[in-house]
Short mmCIF file of C-alpha atoms and ligand atoms in Angstrom, two decimals:
data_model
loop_
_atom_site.label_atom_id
_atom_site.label_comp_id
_atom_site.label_asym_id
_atom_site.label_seq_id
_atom_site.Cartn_x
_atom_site.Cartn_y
_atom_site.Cartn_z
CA UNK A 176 0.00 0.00 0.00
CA UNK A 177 1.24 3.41 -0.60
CA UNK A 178 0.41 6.52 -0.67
CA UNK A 179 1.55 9.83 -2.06
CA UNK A 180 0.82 13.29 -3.10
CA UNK A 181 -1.45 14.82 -0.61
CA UNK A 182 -2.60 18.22 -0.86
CA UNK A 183 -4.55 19.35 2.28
CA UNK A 184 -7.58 20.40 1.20
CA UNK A 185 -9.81 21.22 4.62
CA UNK A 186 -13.17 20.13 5.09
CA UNK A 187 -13.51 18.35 1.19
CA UNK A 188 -15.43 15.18 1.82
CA UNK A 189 -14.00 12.39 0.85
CA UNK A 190 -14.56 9.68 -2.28
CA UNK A 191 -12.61 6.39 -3.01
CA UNK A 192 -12.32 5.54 -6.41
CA UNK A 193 -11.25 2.13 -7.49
CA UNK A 194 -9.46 1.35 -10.67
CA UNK A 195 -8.82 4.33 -10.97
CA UNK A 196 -4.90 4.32 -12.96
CA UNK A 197 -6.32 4.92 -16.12
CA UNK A 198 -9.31 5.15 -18.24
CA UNK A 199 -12.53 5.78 -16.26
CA UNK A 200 -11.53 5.57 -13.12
CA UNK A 201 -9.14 7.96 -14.04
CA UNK A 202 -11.41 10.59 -15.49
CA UNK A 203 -14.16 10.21 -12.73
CA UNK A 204 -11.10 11.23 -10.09
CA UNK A 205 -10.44 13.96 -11.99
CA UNK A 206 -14.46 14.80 -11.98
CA UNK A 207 -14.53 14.44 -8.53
CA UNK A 208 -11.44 16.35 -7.94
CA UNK A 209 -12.60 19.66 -10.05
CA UNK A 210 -16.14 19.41 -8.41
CA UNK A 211 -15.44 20.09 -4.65
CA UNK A 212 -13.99 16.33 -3.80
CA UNK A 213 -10.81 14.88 -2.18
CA UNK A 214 -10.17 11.62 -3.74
CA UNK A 215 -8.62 8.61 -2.73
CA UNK A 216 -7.39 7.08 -6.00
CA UNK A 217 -6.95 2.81 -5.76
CA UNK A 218 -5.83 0.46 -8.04
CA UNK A 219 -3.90 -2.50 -8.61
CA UNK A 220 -1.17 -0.96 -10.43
CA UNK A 221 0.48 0.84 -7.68
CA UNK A 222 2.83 2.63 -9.57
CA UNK A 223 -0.20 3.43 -12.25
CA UNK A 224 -2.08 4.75 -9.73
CA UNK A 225 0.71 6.69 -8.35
CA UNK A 226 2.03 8.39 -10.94
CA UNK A 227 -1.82 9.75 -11.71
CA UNK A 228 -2.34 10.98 -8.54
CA UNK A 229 1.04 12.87 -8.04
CA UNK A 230 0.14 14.57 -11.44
CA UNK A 231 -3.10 15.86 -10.73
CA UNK A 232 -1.49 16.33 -6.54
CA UNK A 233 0.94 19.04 -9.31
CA UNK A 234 -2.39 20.63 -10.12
CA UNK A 235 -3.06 21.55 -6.72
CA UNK A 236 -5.49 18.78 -6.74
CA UNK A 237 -6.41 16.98 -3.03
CA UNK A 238 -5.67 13.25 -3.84
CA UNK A 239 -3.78 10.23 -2.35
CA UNK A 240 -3.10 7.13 -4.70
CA UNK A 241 -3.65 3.36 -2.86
CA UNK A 242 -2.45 0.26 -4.37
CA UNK A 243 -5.82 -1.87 -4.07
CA UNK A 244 -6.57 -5.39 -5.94
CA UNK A 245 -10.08 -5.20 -5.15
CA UNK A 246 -10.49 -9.20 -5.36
CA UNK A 247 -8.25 -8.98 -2.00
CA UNK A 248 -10.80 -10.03 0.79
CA UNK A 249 -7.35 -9.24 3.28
CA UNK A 250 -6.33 -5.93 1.72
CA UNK A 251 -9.86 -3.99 1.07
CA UNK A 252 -10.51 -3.85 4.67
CA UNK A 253 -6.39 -3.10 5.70
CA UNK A 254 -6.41 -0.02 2.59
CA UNK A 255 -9.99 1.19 3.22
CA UNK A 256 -8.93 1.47 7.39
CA UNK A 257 -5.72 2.94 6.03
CA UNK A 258 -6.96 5.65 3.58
CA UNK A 259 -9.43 6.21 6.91
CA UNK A 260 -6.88 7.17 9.21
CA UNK A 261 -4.74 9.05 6.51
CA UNK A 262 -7.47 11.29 4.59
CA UNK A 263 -10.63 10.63 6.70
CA UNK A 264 -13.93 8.83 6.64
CA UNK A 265 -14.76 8.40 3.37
CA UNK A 266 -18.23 9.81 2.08
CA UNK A 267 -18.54 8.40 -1.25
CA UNK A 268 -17.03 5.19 -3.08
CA UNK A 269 -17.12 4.62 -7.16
CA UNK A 270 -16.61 0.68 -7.56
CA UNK A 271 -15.10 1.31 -10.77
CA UNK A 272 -12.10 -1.42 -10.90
CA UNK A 273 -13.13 -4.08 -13.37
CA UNK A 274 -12.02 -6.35 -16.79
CA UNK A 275 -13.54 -7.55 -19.86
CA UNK A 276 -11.02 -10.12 -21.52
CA UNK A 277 -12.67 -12.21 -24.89
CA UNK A 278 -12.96 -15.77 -23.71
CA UNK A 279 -15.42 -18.05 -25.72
CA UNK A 280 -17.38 -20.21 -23.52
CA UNK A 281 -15.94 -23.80 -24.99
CA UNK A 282 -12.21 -22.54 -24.21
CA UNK A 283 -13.15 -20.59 -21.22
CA UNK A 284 -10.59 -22.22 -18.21
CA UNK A 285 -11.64 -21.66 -14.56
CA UNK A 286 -9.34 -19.55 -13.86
CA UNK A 287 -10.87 -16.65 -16.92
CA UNK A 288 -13.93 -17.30 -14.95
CA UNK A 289 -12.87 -16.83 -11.24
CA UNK A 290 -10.65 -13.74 -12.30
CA UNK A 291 -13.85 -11.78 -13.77
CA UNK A 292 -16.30 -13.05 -11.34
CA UNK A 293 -13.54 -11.95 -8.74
CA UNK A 294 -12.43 -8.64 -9.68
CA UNK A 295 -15.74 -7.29 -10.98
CA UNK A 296 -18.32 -9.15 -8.46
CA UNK A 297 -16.50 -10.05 -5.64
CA UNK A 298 -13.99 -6.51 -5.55
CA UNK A 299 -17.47 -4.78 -6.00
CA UNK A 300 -19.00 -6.69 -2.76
CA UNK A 301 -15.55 -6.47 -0.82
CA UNK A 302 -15.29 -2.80 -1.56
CA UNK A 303 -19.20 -2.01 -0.85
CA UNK A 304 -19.22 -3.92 2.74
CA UNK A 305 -15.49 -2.29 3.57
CA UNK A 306 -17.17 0.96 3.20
CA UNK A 307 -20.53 0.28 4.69
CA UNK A 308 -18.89 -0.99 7.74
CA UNK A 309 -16.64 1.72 7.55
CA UNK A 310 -19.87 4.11 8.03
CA UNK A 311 -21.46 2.13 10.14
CA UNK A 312 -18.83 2.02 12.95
CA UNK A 313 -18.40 5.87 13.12
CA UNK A 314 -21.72 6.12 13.65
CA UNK A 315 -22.75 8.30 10.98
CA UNK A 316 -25.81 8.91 8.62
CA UNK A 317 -25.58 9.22 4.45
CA UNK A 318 -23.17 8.41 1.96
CA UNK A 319 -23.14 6.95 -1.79
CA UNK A 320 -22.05 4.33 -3.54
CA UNK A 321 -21.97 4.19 -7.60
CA UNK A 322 -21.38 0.18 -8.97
CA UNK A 323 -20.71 -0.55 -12.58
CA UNK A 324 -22.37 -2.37 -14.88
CA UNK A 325 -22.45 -2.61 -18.43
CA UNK A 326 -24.53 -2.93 -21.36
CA UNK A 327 -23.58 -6.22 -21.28
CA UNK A 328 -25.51 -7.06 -18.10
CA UNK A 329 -28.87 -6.74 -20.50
CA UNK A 330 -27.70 -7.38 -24.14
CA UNK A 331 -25.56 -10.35 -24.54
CA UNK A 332 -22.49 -10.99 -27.11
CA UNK A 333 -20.34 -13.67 -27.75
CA UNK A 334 -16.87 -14.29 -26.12
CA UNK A 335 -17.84 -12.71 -22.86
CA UNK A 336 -20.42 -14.69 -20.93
CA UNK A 337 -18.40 -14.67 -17.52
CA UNK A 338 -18.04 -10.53 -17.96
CA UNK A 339 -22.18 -10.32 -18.85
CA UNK A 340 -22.69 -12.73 -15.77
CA UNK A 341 -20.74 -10.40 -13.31
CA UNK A 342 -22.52 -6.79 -14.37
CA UNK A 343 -25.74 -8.52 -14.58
CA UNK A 344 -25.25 -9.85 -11.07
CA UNK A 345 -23.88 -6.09 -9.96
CA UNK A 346 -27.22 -4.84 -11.40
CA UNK A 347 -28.85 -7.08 -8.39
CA UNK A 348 -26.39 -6.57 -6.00
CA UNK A 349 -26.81 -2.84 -6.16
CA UNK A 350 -30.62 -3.41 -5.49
CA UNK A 351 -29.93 -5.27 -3.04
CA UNK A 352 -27.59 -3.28 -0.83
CA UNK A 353 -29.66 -0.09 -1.64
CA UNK A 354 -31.94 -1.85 0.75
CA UNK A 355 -29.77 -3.11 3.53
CA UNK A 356 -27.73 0.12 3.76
CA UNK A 357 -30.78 2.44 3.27
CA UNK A 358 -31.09 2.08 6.92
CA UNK A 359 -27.16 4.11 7.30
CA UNK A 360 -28.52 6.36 4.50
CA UNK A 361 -26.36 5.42 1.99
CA UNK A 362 -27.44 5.31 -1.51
CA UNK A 363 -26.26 2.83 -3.72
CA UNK A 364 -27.00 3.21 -7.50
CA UNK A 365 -24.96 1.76 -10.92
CA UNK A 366 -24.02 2.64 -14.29
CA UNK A 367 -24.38 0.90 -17.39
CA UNK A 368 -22.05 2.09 -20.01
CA UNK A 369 -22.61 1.24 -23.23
CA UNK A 370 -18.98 1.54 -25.58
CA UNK A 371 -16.58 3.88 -24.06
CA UNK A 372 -13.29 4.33 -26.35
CA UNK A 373 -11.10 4.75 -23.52
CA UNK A 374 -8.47 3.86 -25.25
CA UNK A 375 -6.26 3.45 -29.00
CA UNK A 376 -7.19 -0.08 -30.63
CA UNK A 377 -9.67 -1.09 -27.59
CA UNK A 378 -12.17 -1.99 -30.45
CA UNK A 379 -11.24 -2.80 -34.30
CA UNK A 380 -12.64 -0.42 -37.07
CA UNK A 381 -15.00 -3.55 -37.99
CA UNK A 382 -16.49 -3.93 -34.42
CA UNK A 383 -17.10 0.14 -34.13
CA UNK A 384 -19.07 0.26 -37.36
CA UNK A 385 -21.24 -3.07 -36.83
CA UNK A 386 -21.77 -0.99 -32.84
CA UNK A 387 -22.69 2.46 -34.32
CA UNK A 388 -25.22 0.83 -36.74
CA UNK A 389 -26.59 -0.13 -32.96
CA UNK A 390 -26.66 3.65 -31.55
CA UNK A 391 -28.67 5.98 -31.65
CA UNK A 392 -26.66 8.75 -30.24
CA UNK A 393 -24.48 8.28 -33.59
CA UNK A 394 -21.27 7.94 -31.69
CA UNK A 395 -19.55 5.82 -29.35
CA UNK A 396 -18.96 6.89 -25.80
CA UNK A 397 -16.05 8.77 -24.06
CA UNK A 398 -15.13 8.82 -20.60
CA UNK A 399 -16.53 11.99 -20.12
CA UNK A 400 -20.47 10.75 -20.99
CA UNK A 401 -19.45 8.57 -17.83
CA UNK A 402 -17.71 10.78 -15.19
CA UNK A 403 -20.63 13.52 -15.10
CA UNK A 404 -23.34 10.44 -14.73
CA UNK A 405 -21.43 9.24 -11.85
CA UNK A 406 -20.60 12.83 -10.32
CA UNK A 407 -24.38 13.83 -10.45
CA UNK A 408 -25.21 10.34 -8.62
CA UNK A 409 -22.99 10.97 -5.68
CA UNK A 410 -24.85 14.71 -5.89
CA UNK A 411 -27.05 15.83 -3.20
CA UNK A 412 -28.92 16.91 -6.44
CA UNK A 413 -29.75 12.62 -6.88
CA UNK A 414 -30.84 12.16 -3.36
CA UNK A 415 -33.95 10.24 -4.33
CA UNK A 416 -31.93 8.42 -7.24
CA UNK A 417 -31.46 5.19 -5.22
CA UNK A 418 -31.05 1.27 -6.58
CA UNK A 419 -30.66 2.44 -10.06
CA UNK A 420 -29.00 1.45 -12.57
CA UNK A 421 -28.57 4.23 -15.33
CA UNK A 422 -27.66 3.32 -19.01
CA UNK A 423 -25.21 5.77 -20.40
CA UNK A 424 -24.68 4.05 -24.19
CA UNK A 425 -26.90 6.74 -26.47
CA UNK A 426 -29.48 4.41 -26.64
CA UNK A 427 -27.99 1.07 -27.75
CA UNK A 428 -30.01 -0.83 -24.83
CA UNK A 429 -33.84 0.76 -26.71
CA UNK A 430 -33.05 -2.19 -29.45
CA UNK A 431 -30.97 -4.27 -31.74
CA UNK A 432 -30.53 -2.15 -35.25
CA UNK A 433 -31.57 0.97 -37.03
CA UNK A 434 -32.44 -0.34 -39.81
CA UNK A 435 -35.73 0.34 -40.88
CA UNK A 436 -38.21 -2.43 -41.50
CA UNK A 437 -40.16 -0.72 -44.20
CA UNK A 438 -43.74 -2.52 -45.54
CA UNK A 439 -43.93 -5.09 -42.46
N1 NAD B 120 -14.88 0.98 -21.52
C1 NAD B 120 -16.08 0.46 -21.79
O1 NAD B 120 -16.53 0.41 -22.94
C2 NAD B 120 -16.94 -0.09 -20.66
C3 NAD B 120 -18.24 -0.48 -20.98
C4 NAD B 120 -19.05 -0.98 -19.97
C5 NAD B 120 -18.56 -1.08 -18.68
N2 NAD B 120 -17.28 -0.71 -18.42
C6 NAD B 120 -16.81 -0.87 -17.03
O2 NAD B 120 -16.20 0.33 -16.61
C7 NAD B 120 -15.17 0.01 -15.68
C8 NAD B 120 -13.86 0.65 -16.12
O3 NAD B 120 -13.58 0.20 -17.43
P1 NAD B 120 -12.36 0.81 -18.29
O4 NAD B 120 -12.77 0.73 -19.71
O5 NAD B 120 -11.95 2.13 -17.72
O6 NAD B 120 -11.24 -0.30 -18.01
P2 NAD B 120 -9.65 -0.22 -18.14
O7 NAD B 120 -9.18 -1.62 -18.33
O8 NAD B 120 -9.23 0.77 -19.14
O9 NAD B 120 -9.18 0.27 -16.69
C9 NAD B 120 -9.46 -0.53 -15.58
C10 NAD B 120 -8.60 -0.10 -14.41
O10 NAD B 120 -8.90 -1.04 -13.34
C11 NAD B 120 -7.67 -1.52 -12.81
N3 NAD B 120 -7.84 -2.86 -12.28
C12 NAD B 120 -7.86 -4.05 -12.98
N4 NAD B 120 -7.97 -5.06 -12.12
C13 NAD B 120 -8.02 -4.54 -10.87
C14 NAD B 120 -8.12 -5.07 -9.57
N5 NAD B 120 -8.15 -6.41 -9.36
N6 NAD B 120 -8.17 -4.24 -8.51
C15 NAD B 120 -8.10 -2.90 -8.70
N7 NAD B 120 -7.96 -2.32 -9.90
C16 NAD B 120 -7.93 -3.14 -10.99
C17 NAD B 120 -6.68 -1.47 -13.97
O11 NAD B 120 -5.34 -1.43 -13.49
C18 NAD B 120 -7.10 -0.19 -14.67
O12 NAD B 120 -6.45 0.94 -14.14
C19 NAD B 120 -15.11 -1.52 -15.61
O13 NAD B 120 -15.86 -1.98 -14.51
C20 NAD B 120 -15.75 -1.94 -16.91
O14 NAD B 120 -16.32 -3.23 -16.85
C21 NAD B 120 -16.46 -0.22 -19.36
#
């Protein structure tokens, strides 16, 4: 574990962001960070996760980075009471950390399986009780918790069965734990992103243009069409958003094609 780069920033409250090295963890620390939050940046890469913090911490940004692997059931509790004592108790957590390797189901080993059921399901459980125990114990009322999803939990495509299977079960387990920590007044909602280019060659030319003839937006998504979604959940302006899980993939969940039936 490690951390790095703080920035006292008073009274900020506090959000832990997993994943959040690259991509859209990344971005949604930087949302949080340049809308009134401090941040406590995880991730598995360490020195990912460092290096991004200490260059927004250049900005004048109030950040620490924590190396995290969120399928840890030892370290989640040991970081989350860490980051605790270091920056505070934590108001808000984004369960962001997650993978989506192609595995076809007839060569899919075990181990493809445990690893995405681990990191996606079980970090997202791990992470969500850490915190909810973490509120619970001091005693306080309120807090919010944003899971991801994915398109995938409602439309299905080949090669990633074990991926689909973990967001659709997040879908659930965000229901669920919107009930059981409604009591501490934490809200617990998710995100469904459809596409997000968060990276060069994520997605071959071939794969975009069959997807776009799937959107209705007319684009694919960038991590921005993400970070304010997740921002304006942890809002006090989505305090009676609760066990929801918000698409944000310009419509690609209303149906299969654009294409136009015609005389039918
Ligand atoms: N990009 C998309 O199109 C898309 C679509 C739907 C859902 N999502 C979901 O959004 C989330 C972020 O996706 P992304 O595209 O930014 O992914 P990414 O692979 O670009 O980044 C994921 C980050 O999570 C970290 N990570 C991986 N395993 C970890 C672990 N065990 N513990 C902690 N951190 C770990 C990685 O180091 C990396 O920094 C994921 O949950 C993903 O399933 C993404």
């Amino acid at each position: 574990m490690t951390a790095s780069a703080h920035v006292s920033a008073g009274d900020l409250p506090l959000a832990i962001v997993t994943g959040a090295a690259r991509s859209l963890g990344h971005d949604i620390s930087r949302w949080l960070l340049q809308h009134g939050w401090r941040v406590a940046m995880t991730d598995a890469d360490g020195d990912g996760v460092k290096a991004a913090a200490a260059a927004f911490a250049s900005e004048g940004l109030p950040t620490q980075a924590w190396q995290l692997d969120v399928s840890d059931a030892h370290a989640v509790p040991v970081v989350f009471d860490a980051i605790q004592k270091a920056m505070g108790l934590p108001e808000a957590l984004v369960n962001n950390a997650g993978i989506y390797p192609d595995h076809v189901l007839l060569d899919m080993r075990v181990e493809d399986w445990d690893r995405v059921i681990g990191i996606n399901l079980r970090g997202t459980f791990l992470c969500t009780q850490a915190f909810g125990r973490q509120r619970r114990d001091a005693g306080v009322h309120g807090g919010a918790i944003v899971n991801f999803a994915s398109a995938a939990a409602f439309s299905a495509r080949p090669g990633v069965a074990h991926y689909s299977a973990s967001k659709a079960a997040i879908v659930m387990f965000t229901k669920s734990c919107a009930q059981e920590l409604g009591p501490l007044g934490i809200r617990v909602n998710a995100v469904a992103p459809g596409l997000i280019e968060v990276r060069e060659g994520q997605v071959t030319p071939e794969y975009r243009d069959a997807y776009l003839t799937m959107i209705p937006r007319g684009r694919t998504g960038r991590a921005p069409d993400i970070s304010g979604v997740v921002g304006f959940l942890l809002s006090p302006e989505a305090d009676f958003v609760n066990a929801e899980c918000i698409a944000v993939d310009g419509g690609f969940l209303a149906g299969r094609s654009l294409v136009r039936a015609g005389t039918l």
